[in-house]
Amino acid sequence: MSTLSFLLDGFQTALQPHNLFFAFLGVLIGTAVGVLPGIGPMSGVALLIPVTASMTSGLSPEQAAASSIILLAGVYYGAMYGGSTTSILLNTPGESSSVVTTLDGYQMARQGRAGAALAIAAIGSFVAGIVSLIGLVLLAQPLSNVALKFGPAEYFSLMLLGLAAVSGLAGKSMTKAWIMTVFGLLLSTIGLDNVSGVARFTYDISYLYGGLEFLTVAVGLFALGEVFKSILHHETNDGDIAKIGRVLPTKADLKESAGPIARGSLLGFFIGVLPGAGATLASFFSYILEKKVSKHPEKFGQGTIAGVAAPESANNGASGGAMIPLLTLGIPGSGTTAILMGALIMYNVQPGPLLFDEHPAVAWGLIASMFIGNVMLLILNMPLVKVFAKIIQTPTKYLLPLIIAISVFGVYAVQVTTFDVFLLLAFGLLGYWLAEHDYPLAPLVLGLVLGPMIENNMRRALTASNGDYLVFVEKPISLVLLVIAFLWIAVPFVMKLRGKSVVINEDM
């Protein structure tokens, strides 16, 4: 079957009434998540995993996996859309990837052009979403075919590269990022050993024999961590919102933003494909690029529409690009895609080269739903800009209890044990403490997800080679991946030693 026929089958899955509803619900919640400062796509996706589990309980396992991932992916790229709203209206980024948008977006809002800025952000996001999805369709199958030739040694090296890429560019300190990576790997070893059956780090607590529940850790670190931060810092929504005038951009605005949208979309997509690069890096690079190619670089920071169009296109292009290593190689390139991967594994769907053969309805249904979701987002964002702006004013006293309730009930529903609820609270407090001391949470999540796979592939490779560790460097593909992983860590480290600044990715 050709890629086109697979894609048509994907549209048959995505256009089923319940999947259309899940796609719409996902992008709607995602936009709200993006609009609300501090929640972020990681927290939003983690929070909704237990909700999707209960909503899809009547479906077959394959249908449940497809519907859940359609909704969760909708939250992911929907949050990238919504993040621009607070950046432009409040000078407060909804996501870290929208930080660059504040530079010109808020200045445009102060000049009475908030509507045009929000509209161009929506159009740029839509174009970038479509560009990244075309790239996803074209690259998904060929990459899967290449990855099918991988053995345990190649997979071990590939996962090590994924870990090195995200950890090497996460947070403000490389040391802290690596501490969190190792901590995540240590947490992944809790439970019964798959080979020997020996209990590891369980301390005779029967609830820990199955290991830490991924959902409990993710929701605790991100959702409850933000709740504790809001409570302890007495955060309230009292920003002065800029007034929204004309929403539709002028012809001059469209002409001026066409180039930045095209360049930002392509740059964002290719940066998103790189594990660990992420949307924040893409938005920074696209802004720098536009300033370099502009005939009037002095206008940047003063309210030029190119300063909104480029980073908004780039961060949405990156979110689509990040799906490629997740679906084709089974390597999450960011914290959010790591959570999406954890959700798929919960439904016994293993992302990677066999995904397109074993679960085509899930893989192609997701890709098709992202086309539909992007159209939904454009329709939602253009006329409802003023409505979403009102979400910013949601009082914290209503928002926080809602997040706590969803977190507790969602986690309890998975295994129906109060132990998980106490574990949730513990990780919530830990998440708050780590964030307060600038320890990035994404490497921890990635370590927890990839840890068992790294261990299993390492054992399989060593079993096949009779314990010879040279197997990892004797195979050419494995050696190349290990060298790239080493360089990914070494180059930023050397640059820091020489006193050069390194662009750090804080959105994962």
XYZ file of C-alpha atoms in Angstrom:
508
model
C 0.000 0.000 0.000
C 1.185 3.535 -0.792
C 1.556 6.362 1.717
C -1.524 8.045 0.191
C -3.730 4.983 0.769
C -2.469 4.716 4.355
C -3.279 8.414 4.854
C -6.793 7.911 3.427
C -7.294 5.053 5.912
C -6.083 7.439 8.615
C -8.734 9.973 7.596
C -11.386 7.227 7.830
C -10.300 6.730 11.457
C -9.990 10.456 12.233
C -13.361 11.340 10.657
C -15.308 8.918 12.851
C -17.743 11.029 14.940
C -16.193 10.162 18.310
C -12.661 10.906 17.031
C -13.786 14.253 15.582
C -15.187 15.045 19.020
C -11.903 14.016 20.704
C -9.880 16.136 18.246
C -12.118 19.156 18.866
C -12.045 18.661 22.626
C -8.249 18.294 22.551
C -7.569 21.484 20.590
C -10.132 23.420 22.654
C -8.576 22.335 25.963
C -5.088 22.810 24.475
C -5.856 26.409 23.515
C -7.166 27.058 27.037
C -4.042 25.407 28.504
C -1.857 27.623 26.324
C -3.779 30.750 27.319
C -3.496 30.081 31.044
C 0.029 31.119 32.116
C 2.000 28.451 33.981
C 0.084 25.278 33.108
C 1.887 24.359 29.863
C 1.417 21.458 27.409
C 3.234 18.933 29.653
C 0.908 19.581 32.586
C -2.156 19.679 30.318
C -1.367 16.377 28.593
C -0.380 14.647 31.861
C -3.567 15.861 33.535
C -5.814 14.510 30.776
C -4.354 10.983 30.457
C -6.651 9.549 33.186
C -9.612 11.484 31.748
C -9.103 9.927 28.296
C -8.786 6.476 29.895
C -12.277 6.778 31.377
C -13.766 8.420 28.252
C -12.578 5.570 25.979
C -13.435 2.684 28.338
C -16.226 1.357 26.060
C -14.022 1.146 22.950
C -11.761 -1.677 21.757
C -8.089 -1.398 22.844
C -7.004 -0.204 19.359
C -9.824 2.357 19.120
C -9.195 3.552 22.695
C -5.494 4.108 21.944
C -6.287 6.009 18.713
C -8.950 8.217 20.327
C -6.833 8.980 23.394
C -3.721 9.935 21.428
C -5.844 12.101 19.085
C -7.158 14.038 22.079
C -3.771 14.311 23.834
C -1.939 15.388 20.666
C -4.675 18.001 20.168
C -3.874 19.390 23.602
C -0.160 19.474 22.680
C -0.359 21.485 19.467
C -3.412 23.425 20.696
C -1.351 24.697 23.627
C 1.240 26.007 21.147
C -1.545 28.053 19.507
C -2.912 29.384 22.791
C 0.463 30.359 24.257
C 0.603 33.467 22.058
C -2.557 35.024 23.550
C -1.088 35.931 26.944
C 2.236 36.903 25.343
C 0.502 39.502 23.185
C -2.203 40.731 25.575
C -0.473 40.486 28.973
C 3.254 40.360 28.116
C 3.147 37.029 29.995
C 4.130 33.941 27.973
C 1.622 31.088 28.306
C 4.474 28.718 27.339
C 8.225 29.171 27.348
C 8.130 28.780 23.558
C 6.044 31.989 23.436
C 8.643 34.074 25.280
C 9.972 35.527 22.005
C 6.434 36.494 20.919
C 6.208 38.974 23.818
C 9.026 41.098 22.339
C 6.929 42.407 19.433
C 3.458 41.037 20.218
C 2.944 43.099 23.369
C 4.312 46.209 21.647
C 1.745 45.704 18.862
C -0.989 45.354 21.502
C 0.096 48.629 23.122
C -0.178 50.284 19.692
C -3.794 49.069 19.405
C -2.931 46.208 16.994
C -3.559 43.286 19.370
C -6.207 41.787 17.058
C -3.869 41.767 14.050
C -1.046 40.231 16.142
C -3.326 37.449 17.433
C -4.699 36.776 13.932
C -1.228 36.554 12.353
C -0.135 34.244 15.212
C -3.118 31.984 14.411
C -2.500 32.028 10.640
C 1.246 31.395 11.103
C 0.499 28.521 13.478
C -1.953 27.006 10.975
C 0.499 27.207 8.042
C 3.311 25.753 10.202
C 1.042 22.935 11.348
C 0.213 21.985 7.754
C 3.889 22.224 6.648
C 5.037 20.000 9.529
C 2.291 17.462 8.816
C 3.280 17.224 5.127
C 6.831 16.560 6.350
C 5.505 13.969 8.798
C 3.585 12.140 6.054
C 6.587 12.131 3.699
C 9.194 11.090 6.278
C 7.274 8.759 8.608
C 7.246 5.596 6.478
C 10.846 5.845 5.086
C 12.244 6.453 8.578
C 10.277 3.493 9.940
C 11.699 1.250 7.214
C 15.245 2.325 8.093
C 14.595 1.810 11.804
C 13.337 -1.750 11.159
C 16.950 -2.704 10.430
C 17.961 -1.703 13.970
C 19.003 -4.398 16.450
C 19.242 -4.140 20.273
C 22.675 -2.424 20.124
C 21.390 0.245 17.693
C 18.278 0.811 19.789
C 20.350 1.176 22.964
C 22.555 3.801 21.281
C 19.553 5.580 19.749
C 17.803 5.876 23.112
C 21.018 7.056 24.692
C 21.133 9.761 21.993
C 17.547 10.793 22.796
C 18.437 11.029 26.474
C 21.633 12.986 25.753
C 19.865 15.380 23.380
C 17.090 16.384 25.764
C 19.269 16.380 28.880
C 22.073 18.322 27.213
C 19.791 21.245 26.371
C 17.327 21.271 29.275
C 17.170 23.911 31.972
C 19.689 26.581 32.932
C 22.395 24.249 34.226
C 23.766 21.195 32.434
C 24.836 19.705 35.767
C 21.309 19.946 37.150
C 19.892 18.538 33.905
C 22.135 15.476 34.189
C 21.296 15.044 37.876
C 17.610 14.913 36.866
C 18.332 12.472 34.037
C 20.108 10.075 36.395
C 17.323 10.515 38.965
C 14.734 9.574 36.305
C 16.767 6.496 35.336
C 17.033 5.472 39.002
C 13.263 5.818 39.462
C 12.738 3.601 36.398
C 14.579 0.714 38.110
C 12.057 0.506 40.983
C 10.031 -2.722 40.865
C 10.599 -6.354 39.920
C 13.504 -7.054 37.568
C 12.104 -8.315 34.238
C 14.802 -10.976 33.845
C 15.636 -12.249 37.351
C 12.373 -11.368 39.112
C 14.338 -9.771 41.993
C 12.640 -6.838 43.738
C 14.657 -3.631 43.370
C 14.261 -0.604 45.681
C 10.770 -1.697 46.772
C 11.538 -1.884 50.542
C 8.933 -4.662 50.873
C 6.148 -2.285 49.780
C 3.909 -4.436 47.579
C 2.550 -1.413 45.694
C 6.041 -0.779 44.278
C 6.533 -4.259 42.772
C 5.044 -3.060 39.482
C 7.261 0.036 39.471
C 6.192 3.652 39.734
C 3.028 4.452 37.788
C 4.106 6.862 35.036
C 0.862 8.836 35.264
C 1.268 9.438 39.008
C 4.780 10.829 38.549
C 3.882 13.011 35.536
C 0.711 14.528 37.028
C 2.414 15.070 40.397
C 5.497 16.777 38.992
C 3.757 19.049 36.508
C 0.129 19.641 37.484
C 0.381 19.527 41.299
C 3.828 21.140 41.196
C 2.262 24.197 39.512
C -0.595 24.185 42.035
C 1.832 24.277 44.998
C 3.774 27.048 43.263
C 0.614 29.150 42.792
C -0.489 28.613 46.401
C 2.886 29.251 48.045
C 3.695 32.263 45.852
C 0.163 33.699 46.164
C -0.089 33.978 42.374
C -3.204 35.721 41.064
C -4.400 36.748 37.617
C -4.384 40.523 37.918
C -2.558 41.597 34.728
C -3.760 44.526 32.644
C -5.161 43.094 29.422
C -4.632 45.087 26.251
C -7.851 45.859 24.352
C -8.511 43.903 21.150
C -9.616 46.044 18.234
C -9.774 44.832 14.621
C -9.100 41.093 14.472
C -8.509 40.555 10.757
C -5.019 41.580 9.574
C -4.610 44.069 6.716
C -3.177 43.163 3.279
C 0.057 44.895 4.283
C 0.232 42.749 7.436
C -0.289 39.557 5.415
C 2.314 40.573 2.822
C 4.864 41.473 5.504
C 4.327 38.242 7.443
C 4.251 35.776 4.483
C 8.058 35.348 4.315
C 8.577 35.029 8.100
C 5.735 32.458 8.310
C 7.249 30.327 5.510
C 10.802 30.499 6.917
C 9.633 29.973 10.510
C 7.509 26.942 9.526
C 10.368 25.172 7.731
C 13.010 26.077 10.325
C 10.706 25.031 13.181
C 9.913 21.696 11.545
C 13.552 20.719 11.010
C 14.543 21.840 14.525
C 11.577 19.912 15.943
C 12.765 16.702 14.250
C 16.025 16.900 16.249
C 15.522 15.161 19.617
C 15.882 17.669 22.445
C 15.808 20.847 20.383
C 12.163 21.708 21.044
C 9.811 24.593 20.297
C 11.614 27.157 22.467
C 14.851 26.756 20.547
C 12.938 26.936 17.239
C 11.207 30.203 18.184
C 14.502 31.808 19.280
C 16.318 30.734 16.111
C 13.513 31.914 13.805
C 13.419 35.332 15.497
C 17.213 35.667 15.132
C 16.957 34.592 11.461
C 14.253 37.167 10.675
C 16.272 39.912 12.322
C 19.281 38.900 10.162
C 17.372 38.855 6.845
C 15.181 41.908 7.551
C 15.885 45.184 5.740
C 14.813 46.996 8.933
C 16.238 45.019 11.888
C 15.846 48.077 14.123
C 12.042 47.581 14.028
C 12.327 44.292 15.940
C 11.261 44.805 19.540
C 9.240 47.863 18.514
C 6.120 46.023 17.343
C 6.897 44.552 13.915
C 4.534 41.833 12.728
C 7.441 39.654 11.508
C 8.540 39.359 15.154
C 5.203 37.655 15.910
C 4.774 35.621 12.711
C 8.206 33.921 12.706
C 8.428 32.557 16.292
C 4.746 31.523 16.370
C 5.162 29.609 13.092
C 8.406 28.061 14.322
C 7.085 26.757 17.640
C 4.093 25.110 15.943
C 6.291 23.666 13.197
C 8.539 22.223 15.908
C 5.623 20.544 17.708
C 4.723 18.707 14.460
C 8.359 17.846 13.755
C 8.768 16.409 17.270
C 6.176 13.749 16.432
C 8.519 12.180 13.813
C 11.166 10.704 16.174
C 8.369 9.686 18.584
C 6.297 7.742 16.038
C 9.040 6.365 13.786
C 11.892 5.669 16.205
C 10.141 5.457 19.574
C 12.325 8.318 20.851
C 10.495 11.204 22.530
C 12.306 14.413 21.609
C 10.760 16.444 24.419
C 9.008 16.142 27.773
C 5.548 16.457 26.220
C 6.237 13.760 23.619
C 7.645 11.599 26.439
C 4.280 11.924 28.192
C 2.497 11.081 24.910
C 4.755 8.043 24.597
C 3.902 6.989 28.151
C 0.203 7.294 27.283
C 0.613 5.060 24.207
C 2.514 2.441 26.224
C -0.365 2.472 28.766
C -2.570 1.246 25.890
C 0.000 -1.452 24.936
C 0.977 0.491 21.813
C 4.767 0.700 21.445
C 5.896 3.745 19.407
C 8.710 2.944 16.970
C 9.324 1.419 13.542
C 6.728 -1.344 14.014
C 3.988 1.138 14.984
C 2.975 1.733 11.334
C 2.749 -2.038 10.685
C 1.204 -3.232 13.958
C -1.049 -0.246 14.754
C -1.688 1.614 11.465
C -5.051 2.937 12.686
C -3.331 4.646 15.642
C -0.385 6.065 13.646
C -2.204 7.262 10.516
C -5.348 8.188 12.453
C -3.223 10.525 14.586
C -1.537 12.107 11.538
C -4.894 12.646 9.793
C -6.443 14.065 12.980
C -3.638 16.628 13.154
C -4.688 17.960 9.731
C -8.285 18.211 10.948
C -7.201 19.652 14.319
C -5.218 22.435 12.652
C -8.270 23.488 10.630
C -10.353 23.397 13.822
C -7.774 25.561 15.583
C -7.842 28.208 12.853
C -11.657 28.294 12.936
C -11.575 28.460 16.748
C -8.826 31.034 17.104
C -9.852 33.652 14.541
C -13.429 34.424 15.665
C -12.984 33.417 19.323
C -9.854 35.449 20.070
C -11.814 37.737 22.408
C -13.409 34.762 24.195
C -10.053 33.042 24.843
C -8.682 36.334 26.122
C -11.319 36.151 28.878
C -9.911 32.789 30.067
C -6.842 34.689 31.278
C -9.075 36.314 33.893
C -10.140 32.963 35.445
C -9.700 33.470 39.217
C -7.024 31.242 40.740
C -9.416 30.237 43.561
C -11.586 28.385 40.993
C -8.803 27.068 38.780
C -6.592 25.417 41.428
C -9.275 23.246 43.134
C -10.327 21.999 39.674
C -6.744 20.937 38.807
C -6.338 19.216 42.212
C -9.651 17.319 41.818
C -8.822 16.088 38.285
C -5.318 15.061 39.418
C -6.425 13.093 42.495
C -9.444 11.356 40.926
C -7.544 10.606 37.713
C -4.579 9.010 39.475
C -6.768 7.090 41.931
C -8.869 5.671 39.058
C -5.869 3.977 37.403
C -5.012 1.450 40.139
C -7.599 2.376 42.818
C -5.039 2.629 45.628
C -4.608 5.424 48.153
C -0.847 4.745 47.974
C -0.837 6.348 44.500
C -2.593 9.438 45.873
C 0.085 9.850 48.577
C 2.739 9.278 45.917
C 1.031 11.958 43.790
C 1.253 14.474 46.648
C 4.896 13.553 47.267
C 5.806 14.106 43.602
C 3.792 17.326 43.597
C 5.896 18.693 46.455
C 9.050 17.351 44.802
C 8.074 18.982 41.496
C 7.562 22.331 43.217
C 10.902 22.105 45.062
C 12.813 21.070 41.945
C 11.274 23.848 39.824
C 12.025 26.407 42.549
C 15.703 25.418 42.501
C 15.918 25.422 38.675
C 16.073 21.644 38.254
C 14.452 20.839 34.856
C 11.676 18.242 35.047
C 11.753 17.065 31.410
C 14.957 14.955 31.757
C 13.448 13.182 34.779
C 10.326 12.229 32.785
C 12.450 11.143 29.836
C 14.708 9.029 32.074
C 11.655 7.360 33.623
C 10.164 6.516 30.191
C 13.383 5.461 28.428
C 15.072 3.749 31.408
C 13.409 0.304 31.059
C 13.924 0.317 27.261
C 17.604 1.255 27.561
C 18.125 -1.500 30.141
C 16.239 -4.159 28.126
C 18.038 -3.390 24.858
C 21.414 -3.300 26.608
C 20.757 -6.742 28.124
C 19.565 -8.190 24.799
C 22.645 -6.840 22.995
C 25.001 -8.201 25.666
C 23.239 -11.580 25.692
C 23.652 -11.875 21.921
C 27.351 -10.920 22.126
C 28.115 -13.141 25.172
C 28.768 -10.125 27.378
C 31.097 -8.337 24.939
C 30.592 -4.572 25.387
C 32.377 -3.915 22.069
C 29.115 -4.854 20.332
C 27.999 -1.224 20.793
C 30.960 0.170 18.831
C 31.459 -2.670 16.346
C 28.103 -2.059 14.683
C 28.452 1.047 12.433
C 24.996 2.577 13.085
C 25.373 2.103 16.859
C 28.832 3.697 16.783
C 27.590 6.729 14.793
C 24.683 7.245 17.216
C 27.019 7.015 20.230
C 29.411 9.555 18.670
C 26.518 11.970 17.976
C 25.282 11.508 21.574
C 28.764 12.279 22.906
C 29.076 15.403 20.705
C 25.590 16.561 21.728
C 26.810 16.694 25.332
C 30.412 17.732 24.701
C 29.865 20.690 22.321
C 27.621 22.795 24.648
C 29.923 21.870 27.565
C 33.044 23.059 25.683
C 31.241 26.235 24.591
C 30.328 27.004 28.198
C 33.922 26.415 29.303
C 35.033 28.963 26.711
C 32.548 31.474 28.123
C 30.151 31.389 25.174
C 26.424 31.513 25.778
C 24.392 28.438 24.907
C 20.710 28.671 24.005
C 18.961 26.515 26.551
C 15.658 24.784 25.975
C 13.299 25.054 28.929
C 10.127 23.942 27.172
C 10.057 20.214 26.837
